[in-house]
Coordinates of C-alpha atoms in Angstrom, one line a residue:
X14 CA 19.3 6.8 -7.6
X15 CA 16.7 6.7 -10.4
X16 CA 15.3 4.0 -12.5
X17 CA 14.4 6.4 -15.2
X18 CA 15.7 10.2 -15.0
X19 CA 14.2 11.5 -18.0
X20 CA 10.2 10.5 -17.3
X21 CA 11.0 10.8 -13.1
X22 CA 12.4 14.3 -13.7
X23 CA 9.6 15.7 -16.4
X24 CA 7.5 18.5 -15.4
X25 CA 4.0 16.6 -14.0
X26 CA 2.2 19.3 -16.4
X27 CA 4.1 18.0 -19.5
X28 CA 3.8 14.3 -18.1
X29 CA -0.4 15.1 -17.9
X30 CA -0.5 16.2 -21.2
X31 CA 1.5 12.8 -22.3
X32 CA -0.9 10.7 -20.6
X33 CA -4.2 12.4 -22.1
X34 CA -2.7 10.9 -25.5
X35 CA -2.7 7.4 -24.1
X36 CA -5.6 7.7 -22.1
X37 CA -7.8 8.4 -25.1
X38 CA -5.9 5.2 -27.0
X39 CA -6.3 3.0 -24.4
X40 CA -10.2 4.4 -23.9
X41 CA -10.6 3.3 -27.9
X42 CA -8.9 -0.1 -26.8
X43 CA -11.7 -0.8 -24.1
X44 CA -14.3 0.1 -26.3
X45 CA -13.3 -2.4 -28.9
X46 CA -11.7 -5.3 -26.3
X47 CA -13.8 -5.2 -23.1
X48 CA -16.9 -6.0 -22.6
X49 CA -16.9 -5.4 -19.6
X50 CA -16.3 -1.4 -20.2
X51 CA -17.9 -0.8 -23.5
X52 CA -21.6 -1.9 -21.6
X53 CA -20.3 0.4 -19.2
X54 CA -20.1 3.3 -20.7
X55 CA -22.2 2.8 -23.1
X56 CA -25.0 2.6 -20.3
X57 CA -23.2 5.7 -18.8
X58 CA -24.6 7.7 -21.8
X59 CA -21.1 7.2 -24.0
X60 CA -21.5 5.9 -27.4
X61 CA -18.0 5.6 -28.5
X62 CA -14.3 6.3 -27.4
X63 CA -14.8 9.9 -29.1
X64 CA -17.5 10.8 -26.8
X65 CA -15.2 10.5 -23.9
X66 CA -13.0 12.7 -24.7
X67 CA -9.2 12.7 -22.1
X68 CA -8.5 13.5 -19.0
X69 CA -10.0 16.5 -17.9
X70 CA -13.1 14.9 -18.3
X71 CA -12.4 11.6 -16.7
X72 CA -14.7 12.5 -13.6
X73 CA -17.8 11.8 -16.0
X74 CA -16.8 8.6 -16.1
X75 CA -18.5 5.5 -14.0
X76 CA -16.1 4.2 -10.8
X77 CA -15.2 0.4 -10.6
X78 CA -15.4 -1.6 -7.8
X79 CA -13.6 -4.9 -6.9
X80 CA -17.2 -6.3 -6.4
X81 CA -18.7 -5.2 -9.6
X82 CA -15.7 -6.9 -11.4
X83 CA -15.9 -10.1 -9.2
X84 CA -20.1 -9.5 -10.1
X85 CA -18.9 -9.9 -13.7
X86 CA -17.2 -13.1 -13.5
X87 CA -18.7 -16.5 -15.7
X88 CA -18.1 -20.1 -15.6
X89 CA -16.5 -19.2 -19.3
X90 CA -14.8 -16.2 -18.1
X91 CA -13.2 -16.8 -14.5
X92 CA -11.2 -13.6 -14.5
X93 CA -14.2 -11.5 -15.3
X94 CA -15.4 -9.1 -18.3
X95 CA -12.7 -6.7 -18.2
X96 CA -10.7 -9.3 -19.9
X97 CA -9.6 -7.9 -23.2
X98 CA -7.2 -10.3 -24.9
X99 CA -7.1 -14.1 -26.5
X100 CA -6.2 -16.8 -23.7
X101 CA -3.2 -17.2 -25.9
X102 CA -1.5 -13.8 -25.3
X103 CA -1.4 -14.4 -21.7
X104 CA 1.6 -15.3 -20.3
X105 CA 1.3 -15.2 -16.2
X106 CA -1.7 -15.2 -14.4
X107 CA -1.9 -14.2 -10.1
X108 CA -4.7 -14.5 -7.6
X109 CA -5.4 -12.2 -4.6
X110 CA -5.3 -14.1 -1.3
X111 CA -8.8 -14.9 -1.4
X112 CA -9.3 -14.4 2.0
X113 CA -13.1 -13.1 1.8
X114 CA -13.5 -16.2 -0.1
X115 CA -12.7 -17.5 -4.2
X116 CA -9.5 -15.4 -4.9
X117 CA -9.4 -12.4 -8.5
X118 CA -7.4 -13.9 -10.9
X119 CA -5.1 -10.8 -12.5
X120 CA -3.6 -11.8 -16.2
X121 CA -0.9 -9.9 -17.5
X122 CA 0.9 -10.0 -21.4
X123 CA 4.5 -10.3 -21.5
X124 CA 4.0 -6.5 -22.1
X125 CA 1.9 -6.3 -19.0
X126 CA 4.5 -8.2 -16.9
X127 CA 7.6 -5.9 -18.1
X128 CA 5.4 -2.5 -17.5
X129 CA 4.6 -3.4 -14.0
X130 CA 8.2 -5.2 -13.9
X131 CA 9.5 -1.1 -14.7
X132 CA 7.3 0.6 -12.5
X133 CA 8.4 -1.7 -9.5
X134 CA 11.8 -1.1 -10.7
X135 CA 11.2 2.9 -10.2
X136 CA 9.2 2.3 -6.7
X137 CA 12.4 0.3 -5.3
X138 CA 15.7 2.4 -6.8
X139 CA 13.8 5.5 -5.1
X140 CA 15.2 4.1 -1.6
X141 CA 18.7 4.3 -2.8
X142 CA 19.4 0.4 -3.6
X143 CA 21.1 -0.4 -6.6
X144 CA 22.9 -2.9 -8.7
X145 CA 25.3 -5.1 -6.9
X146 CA 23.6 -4.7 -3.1
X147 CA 22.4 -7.9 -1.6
X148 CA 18.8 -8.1 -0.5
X149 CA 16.8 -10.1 1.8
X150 CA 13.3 -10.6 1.3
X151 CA 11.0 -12.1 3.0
X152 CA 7.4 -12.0 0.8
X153 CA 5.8 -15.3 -0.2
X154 CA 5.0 -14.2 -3.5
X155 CA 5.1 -16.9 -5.9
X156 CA 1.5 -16.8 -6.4
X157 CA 0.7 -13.3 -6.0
X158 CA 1.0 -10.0 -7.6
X159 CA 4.0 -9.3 -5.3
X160 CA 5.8 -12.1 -7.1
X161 CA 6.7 -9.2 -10.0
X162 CA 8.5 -7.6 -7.5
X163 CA 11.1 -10.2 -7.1
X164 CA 11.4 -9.3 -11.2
X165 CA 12.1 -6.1 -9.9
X166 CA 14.6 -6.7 -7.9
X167 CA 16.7 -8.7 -10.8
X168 CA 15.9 -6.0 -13.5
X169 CA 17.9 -3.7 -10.7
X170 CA 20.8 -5.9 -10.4
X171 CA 20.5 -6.6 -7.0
X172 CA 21.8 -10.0 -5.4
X173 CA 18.3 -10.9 -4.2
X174 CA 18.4 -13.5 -1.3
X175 CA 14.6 -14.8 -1.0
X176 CA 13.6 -16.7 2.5
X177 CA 10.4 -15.9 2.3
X178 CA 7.9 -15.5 5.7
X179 CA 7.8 -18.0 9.0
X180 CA 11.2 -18.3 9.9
X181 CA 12.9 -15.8 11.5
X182 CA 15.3 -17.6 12.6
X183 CA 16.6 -18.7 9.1
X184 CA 16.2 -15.1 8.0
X185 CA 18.5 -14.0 10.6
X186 CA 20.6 -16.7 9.4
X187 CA 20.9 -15.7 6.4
X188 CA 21.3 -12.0 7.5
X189 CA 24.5 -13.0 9.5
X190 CA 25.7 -15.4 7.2
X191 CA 25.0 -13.6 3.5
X192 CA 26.0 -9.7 5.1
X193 CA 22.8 -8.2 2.8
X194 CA 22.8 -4.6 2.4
X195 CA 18.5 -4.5 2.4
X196 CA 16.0 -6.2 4.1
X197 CA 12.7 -6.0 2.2
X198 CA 9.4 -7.1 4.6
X199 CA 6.6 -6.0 6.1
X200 CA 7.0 -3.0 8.4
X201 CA 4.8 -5.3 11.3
X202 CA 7.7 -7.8 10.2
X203 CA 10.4 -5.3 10.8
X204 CA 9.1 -4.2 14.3
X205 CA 8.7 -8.0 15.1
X206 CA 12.3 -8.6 14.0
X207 CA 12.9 -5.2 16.5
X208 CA 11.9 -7.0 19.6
X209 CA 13.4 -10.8 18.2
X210 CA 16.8 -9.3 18.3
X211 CA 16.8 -7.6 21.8
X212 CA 14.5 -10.2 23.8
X213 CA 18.0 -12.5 23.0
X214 CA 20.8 -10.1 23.3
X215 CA 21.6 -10.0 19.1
X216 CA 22.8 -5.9 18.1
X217 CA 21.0 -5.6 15.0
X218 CA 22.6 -2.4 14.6
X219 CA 26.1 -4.4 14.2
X220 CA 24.6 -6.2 10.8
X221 CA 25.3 -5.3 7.4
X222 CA 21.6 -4.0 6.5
X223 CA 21.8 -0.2 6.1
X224 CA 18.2 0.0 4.3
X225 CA 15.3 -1.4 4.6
X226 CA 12.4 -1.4 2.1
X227 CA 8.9 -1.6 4.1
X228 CA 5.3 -2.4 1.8
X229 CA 2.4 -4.5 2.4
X230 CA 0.2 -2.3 4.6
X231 CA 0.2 1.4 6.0
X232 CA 2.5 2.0 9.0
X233 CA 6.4 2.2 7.3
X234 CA 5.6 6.3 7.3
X235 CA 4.3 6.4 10.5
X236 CA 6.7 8.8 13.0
X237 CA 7.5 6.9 15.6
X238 CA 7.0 3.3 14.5
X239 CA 9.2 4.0 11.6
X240 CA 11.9 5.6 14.4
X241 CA 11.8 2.4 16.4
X242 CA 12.7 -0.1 13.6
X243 CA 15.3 2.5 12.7
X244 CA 17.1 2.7 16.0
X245 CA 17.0 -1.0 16.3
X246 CA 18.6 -1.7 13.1
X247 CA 20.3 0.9 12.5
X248 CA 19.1 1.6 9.2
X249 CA 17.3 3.8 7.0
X250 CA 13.5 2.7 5.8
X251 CA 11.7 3.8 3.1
X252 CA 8.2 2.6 2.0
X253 CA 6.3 1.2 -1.3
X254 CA 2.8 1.0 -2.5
X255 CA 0.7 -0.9 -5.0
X256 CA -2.3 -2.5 -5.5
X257 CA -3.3 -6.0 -7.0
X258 CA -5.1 -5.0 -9.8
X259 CA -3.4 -1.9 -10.8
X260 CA 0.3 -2.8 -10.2
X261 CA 2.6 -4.7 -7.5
X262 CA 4.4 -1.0 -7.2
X263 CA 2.7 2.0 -7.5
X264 CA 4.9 4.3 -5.1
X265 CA 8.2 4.3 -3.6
X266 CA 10.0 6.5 -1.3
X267 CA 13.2 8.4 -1.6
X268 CA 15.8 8.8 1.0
X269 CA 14.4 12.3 2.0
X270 CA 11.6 9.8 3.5
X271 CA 9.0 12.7 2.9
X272 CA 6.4 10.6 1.5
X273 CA 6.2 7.8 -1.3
X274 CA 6.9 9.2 -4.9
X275 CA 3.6 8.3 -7.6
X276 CA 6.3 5.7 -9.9
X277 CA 3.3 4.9 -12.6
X278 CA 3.4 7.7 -14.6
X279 CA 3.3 7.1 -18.5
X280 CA 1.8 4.1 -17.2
X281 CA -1.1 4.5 -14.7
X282 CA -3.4 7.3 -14.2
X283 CA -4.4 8.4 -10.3
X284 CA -6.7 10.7 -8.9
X285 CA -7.8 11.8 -5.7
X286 CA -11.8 11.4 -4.7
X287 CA -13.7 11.9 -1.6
X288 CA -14.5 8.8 -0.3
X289 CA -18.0 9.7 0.9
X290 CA -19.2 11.8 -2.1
X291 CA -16.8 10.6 -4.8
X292 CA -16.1 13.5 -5.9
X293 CA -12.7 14.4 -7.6
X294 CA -10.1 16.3 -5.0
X295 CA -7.6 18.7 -6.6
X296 CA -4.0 17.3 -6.4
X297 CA -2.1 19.7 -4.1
X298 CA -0.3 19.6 -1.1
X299 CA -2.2 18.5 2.1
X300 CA -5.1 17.0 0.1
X301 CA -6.8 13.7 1.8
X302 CA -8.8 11.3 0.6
X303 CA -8.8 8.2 -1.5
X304 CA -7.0 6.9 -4.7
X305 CA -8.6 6.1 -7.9
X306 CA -6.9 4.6 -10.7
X307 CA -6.9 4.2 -14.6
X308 CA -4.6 1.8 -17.0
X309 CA -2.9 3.9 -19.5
X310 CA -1.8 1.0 -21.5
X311 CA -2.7 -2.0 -19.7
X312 CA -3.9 -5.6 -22.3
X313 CA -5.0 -8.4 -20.6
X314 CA -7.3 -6.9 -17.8
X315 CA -7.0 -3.5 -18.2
X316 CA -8.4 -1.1 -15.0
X317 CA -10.9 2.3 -15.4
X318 CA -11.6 4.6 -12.2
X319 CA -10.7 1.6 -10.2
X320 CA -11.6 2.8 -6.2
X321 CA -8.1 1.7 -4.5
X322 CA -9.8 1.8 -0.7
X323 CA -6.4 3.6 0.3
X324 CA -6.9 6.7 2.1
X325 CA -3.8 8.9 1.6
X326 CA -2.5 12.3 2.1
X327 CA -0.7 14.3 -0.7
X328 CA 2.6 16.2 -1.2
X329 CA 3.4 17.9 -4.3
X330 CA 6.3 20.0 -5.1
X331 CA 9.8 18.8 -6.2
X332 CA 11.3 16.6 -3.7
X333 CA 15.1 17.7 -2.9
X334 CA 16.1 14.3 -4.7
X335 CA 14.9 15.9 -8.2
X336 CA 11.6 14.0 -8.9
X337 CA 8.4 15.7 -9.6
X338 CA 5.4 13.5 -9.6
X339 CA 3.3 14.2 -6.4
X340 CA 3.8 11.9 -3.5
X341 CA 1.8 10.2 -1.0
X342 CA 1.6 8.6 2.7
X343 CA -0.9 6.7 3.3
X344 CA -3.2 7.1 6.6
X345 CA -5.4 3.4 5.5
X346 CA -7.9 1.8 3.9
X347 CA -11.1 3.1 3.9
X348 CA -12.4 -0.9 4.0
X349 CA -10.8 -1.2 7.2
X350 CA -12.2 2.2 8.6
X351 CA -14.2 2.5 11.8
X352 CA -16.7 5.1 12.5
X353 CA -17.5 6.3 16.1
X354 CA -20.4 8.6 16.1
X355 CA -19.7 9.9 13.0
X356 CA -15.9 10.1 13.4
X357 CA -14.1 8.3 10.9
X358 CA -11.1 6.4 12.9
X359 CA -8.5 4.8 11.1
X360 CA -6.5 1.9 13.1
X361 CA -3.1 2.8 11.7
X362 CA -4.2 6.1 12.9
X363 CA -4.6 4.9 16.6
X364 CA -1.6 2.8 16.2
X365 CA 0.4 5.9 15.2
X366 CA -1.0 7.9 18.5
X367 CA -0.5 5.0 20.8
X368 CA 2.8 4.8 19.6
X369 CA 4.2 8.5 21.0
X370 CA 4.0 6.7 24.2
X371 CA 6.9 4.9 23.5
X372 CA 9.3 3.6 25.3
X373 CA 6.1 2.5 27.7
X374 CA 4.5 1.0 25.2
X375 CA 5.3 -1.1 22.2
X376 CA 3.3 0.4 19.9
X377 CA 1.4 -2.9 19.2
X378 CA -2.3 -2.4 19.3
X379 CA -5.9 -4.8 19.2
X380 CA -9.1 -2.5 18.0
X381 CA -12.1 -4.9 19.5
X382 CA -15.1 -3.5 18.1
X383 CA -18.5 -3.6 20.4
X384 CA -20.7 -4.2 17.2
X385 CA -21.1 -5.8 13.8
X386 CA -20.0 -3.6 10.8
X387 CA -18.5 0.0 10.4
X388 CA -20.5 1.9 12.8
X389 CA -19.1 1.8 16.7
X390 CA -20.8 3.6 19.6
X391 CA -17.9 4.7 21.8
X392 CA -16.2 4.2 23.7
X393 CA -14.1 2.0 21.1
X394 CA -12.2 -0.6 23.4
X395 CA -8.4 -0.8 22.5
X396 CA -5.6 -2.9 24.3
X397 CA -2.8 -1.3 24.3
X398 CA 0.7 -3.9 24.6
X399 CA 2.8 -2.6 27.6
X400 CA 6.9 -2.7 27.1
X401 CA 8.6 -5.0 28.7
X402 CA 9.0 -4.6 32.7
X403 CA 6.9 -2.0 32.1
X404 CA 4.0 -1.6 35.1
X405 CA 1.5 0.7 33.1
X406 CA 0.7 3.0 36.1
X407 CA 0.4 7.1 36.7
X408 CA -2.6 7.3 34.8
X409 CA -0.9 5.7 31.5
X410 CA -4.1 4.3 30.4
X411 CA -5.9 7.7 31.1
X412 CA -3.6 9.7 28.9
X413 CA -3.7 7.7 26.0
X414 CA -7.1 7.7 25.9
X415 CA -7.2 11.4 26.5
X416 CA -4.0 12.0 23.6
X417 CA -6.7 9.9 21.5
X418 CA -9.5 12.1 21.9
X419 CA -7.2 15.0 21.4
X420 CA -6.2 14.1 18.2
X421 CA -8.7 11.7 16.6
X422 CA -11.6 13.4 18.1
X423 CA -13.1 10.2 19.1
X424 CA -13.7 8.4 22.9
X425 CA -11.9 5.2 23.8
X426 CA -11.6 2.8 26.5
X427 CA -7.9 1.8 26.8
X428 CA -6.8 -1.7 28.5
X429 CA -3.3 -1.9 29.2
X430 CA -1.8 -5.4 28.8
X431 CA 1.6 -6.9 29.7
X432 CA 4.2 -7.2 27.0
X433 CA 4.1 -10.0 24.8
X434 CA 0.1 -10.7 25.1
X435 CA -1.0 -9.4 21.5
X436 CA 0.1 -11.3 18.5
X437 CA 3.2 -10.5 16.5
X438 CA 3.5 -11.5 12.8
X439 CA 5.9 -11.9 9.8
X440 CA 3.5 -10.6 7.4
X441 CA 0.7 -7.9 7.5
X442 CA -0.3 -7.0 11.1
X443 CA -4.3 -7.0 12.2
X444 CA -5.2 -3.9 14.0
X445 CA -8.9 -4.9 14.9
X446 CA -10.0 -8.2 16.6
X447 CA -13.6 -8.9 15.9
X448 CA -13.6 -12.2 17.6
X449 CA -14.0 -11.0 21.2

């Protein structure tokens, strides 16, 4: 199932050589619109859009940062100095969730909207869905970037059934009543749906939802977490990407599951840096490290070298479902990143190692850091949720600690808790607890 066979199929050389042509348009486009960018690079030593030449020498360009766009921000210009179009020609305009305090604004055109409106519509016909399948969602998107998703969906044809999050029981209303095909949520959402069903007796596995479409945070391509929701429904998941500023949809997954194909292309421009040094990373299979990304024909607030925070690993090669961009999992954010004595742990990571313990544990894990800010001295405490009528003896505790130090290289302290004690949720999950 493909959105768009003749740009999912190109060769990515061909595709590269494409985007250099409206890389360099949309360079001239900052110069003249943003002023934001053309200080920028003008400070960066770059007097024009000619003296920036394409693509291959995007790495002399300056990074942005979420900060230095909030930094940019005026009591005349509340979305920030990127802005490069008349309030007129706006047409919709989201916020972040603000949860470090006063919420991004993100403007889009009516071209804006039905670009990122396409490449959400290529993210979400990866997993196989298609027009005429119902599909239950459960986002609260109205006034965020993951409303244009919900565009998606109707540009797809789907029969889109919205509930929206904090009712589980009228979600699983609507999932008995309606018979969807999908369920679109969270993957913390779909575990917690996992353990809703059996704690009172309901066989998800006899419902009509065959797929389910996981995005929102890391953890829908994690092993064994991923294996769990599967048995328990049934059905097949697949996982998408984005990122506020860039694009509600940046990746989607096919049903080979073998990572999240890039669905931007002709519109977006990623690379792959070392977080640390910045440096650029080649694209090739088995590279790590974090995403950077550049509009390619963005208006309102277009994006240059924009540093994602997501810490992926990449597969390249055509995928046995015929597309050929590169695809992605991703391991986590490097905002959310921990680093024990030099080690640089990722909680989704933990979560994924606590997991192979399963069926004696339910995978649901509580990072409590020992000090303020990135840096940990070990051992790192983690409580680790027990299954149900599960004890937690024979040296469980012991061998996930030692499984962690195995594989993450890093010293722990595990506490086993009884099932139930750590929080579920119908949105994104929280792997570390700094309140203790």
């Amino acid at each position: 199932m493909m959105r768009d066979p003749v740009s999912e199929t190109r060769d990515w050389g061909e595709q590269q050589a494409l985007d250099d042509d409206a890389y360099r348009a949309q360079i001239a486009y900052l110069f003249e619109n943003a002023p934001f960018y053309r200080e920028k690079l003008t400070a960066a030593g770059f007097a024009d859009a000619a003296s920036v030449g394409g693509l291959d020498a995007i790495s002399a360009l300056p990074f942005t940062t979420k900060d230095a766009l909030r930094e940019s921000r005026t009591a005349e210009n509340s979305i920030g100095g990127h802005l490069a179009v008349p309030r007129e020609q706006i047409v919709r305009i989201y916020s972040t969730s603000g949860t470090t305090g006063t919420p991004s604004y993100i403007p889009l055109t009516a071209a804006d909207v039905a670009d990122w409106v396409e490449i959400s519509s290529r993210s979400y016909s990866a997993s196989g869905i298609g027009r005429g399948a119902r599909l239950v969602s459960t986002y609260n998107a109205g006034p965020f970037v993951a409303g244009v998703t919900l565009d998606a969906f109707a540009a797809l044809g789907l029969t889109h059934i919205p509930v929206g999050a904090g009712n589980t029981e009228r979600l699983m209303a609507a999932v008995q009543l309606l018979a969807p095909d999908a369920l679109a949520c969270t993957p913390s959402y779909a575990l917690h749906l996992a353990e809703w069903g059996e704690a009172r007796g309901i066989d998800l596995k006899a419902s009509s939802v065959k797929r389910i479409l996981v995005a929102g945070e890391p953890g829908g391509g994690e092993p064994t977490l991923r294996a769990r929701i599967e048995e328990a429904w049934g059905a097949k998941v697949t996982e998408a990407m984005g990122i506020g500023d860039v694009s509600v949809s940046l990746w989607g997954e096919c049903e080979a599951q073998d990572g999240m194909h890039f669905s931007g292309r002709g519109y977006v421009h990623f690379e792959l840096i070392d977080p640390e040094t910045g440096d650029v990373l080649l694209i090739e299979d088995g590279a790590e490290g974090e995403l950077v990304y550049t509009h390619l024909r963005h208006r309102a607030a277009p994006i240059l070298r924009f540093r994602s925070r997501d810490h992926v690993v990449i597969r390249t090669g055509t995928c046995s479902c015929g597309r050929t961009a590169p695809r992605v999992r991703c391991i986590g954010r490097t905002d959310d990143m921990l680093i024990v004595r030099g080690v640089n742990v990722f909680p989704t990571a933990v979560r994924e190692v606590v997991s192979e313990f399963a069926p004696d544990v339910t995978g649901v894990i509580s990072i409590r850091p020992g000090q303020a800010g990135v840096k940990q001295e070990p051992p790192l405490q983690i409580r680790v949720e027990l299954n149900e009528g599960v004890a937690g003896e024979d040296g469980l505790a012991e061998r996930i600690r030692q499984r962690i130090r195995d594989k993450l290289i890093f010293t722990s302290a595990v506490e086993l808790v009884p099932f139930g004690t750590l929080p579920r949720t119908d949105y994104k999950s929280k792997l570390v607890d700094r309140s203790a």
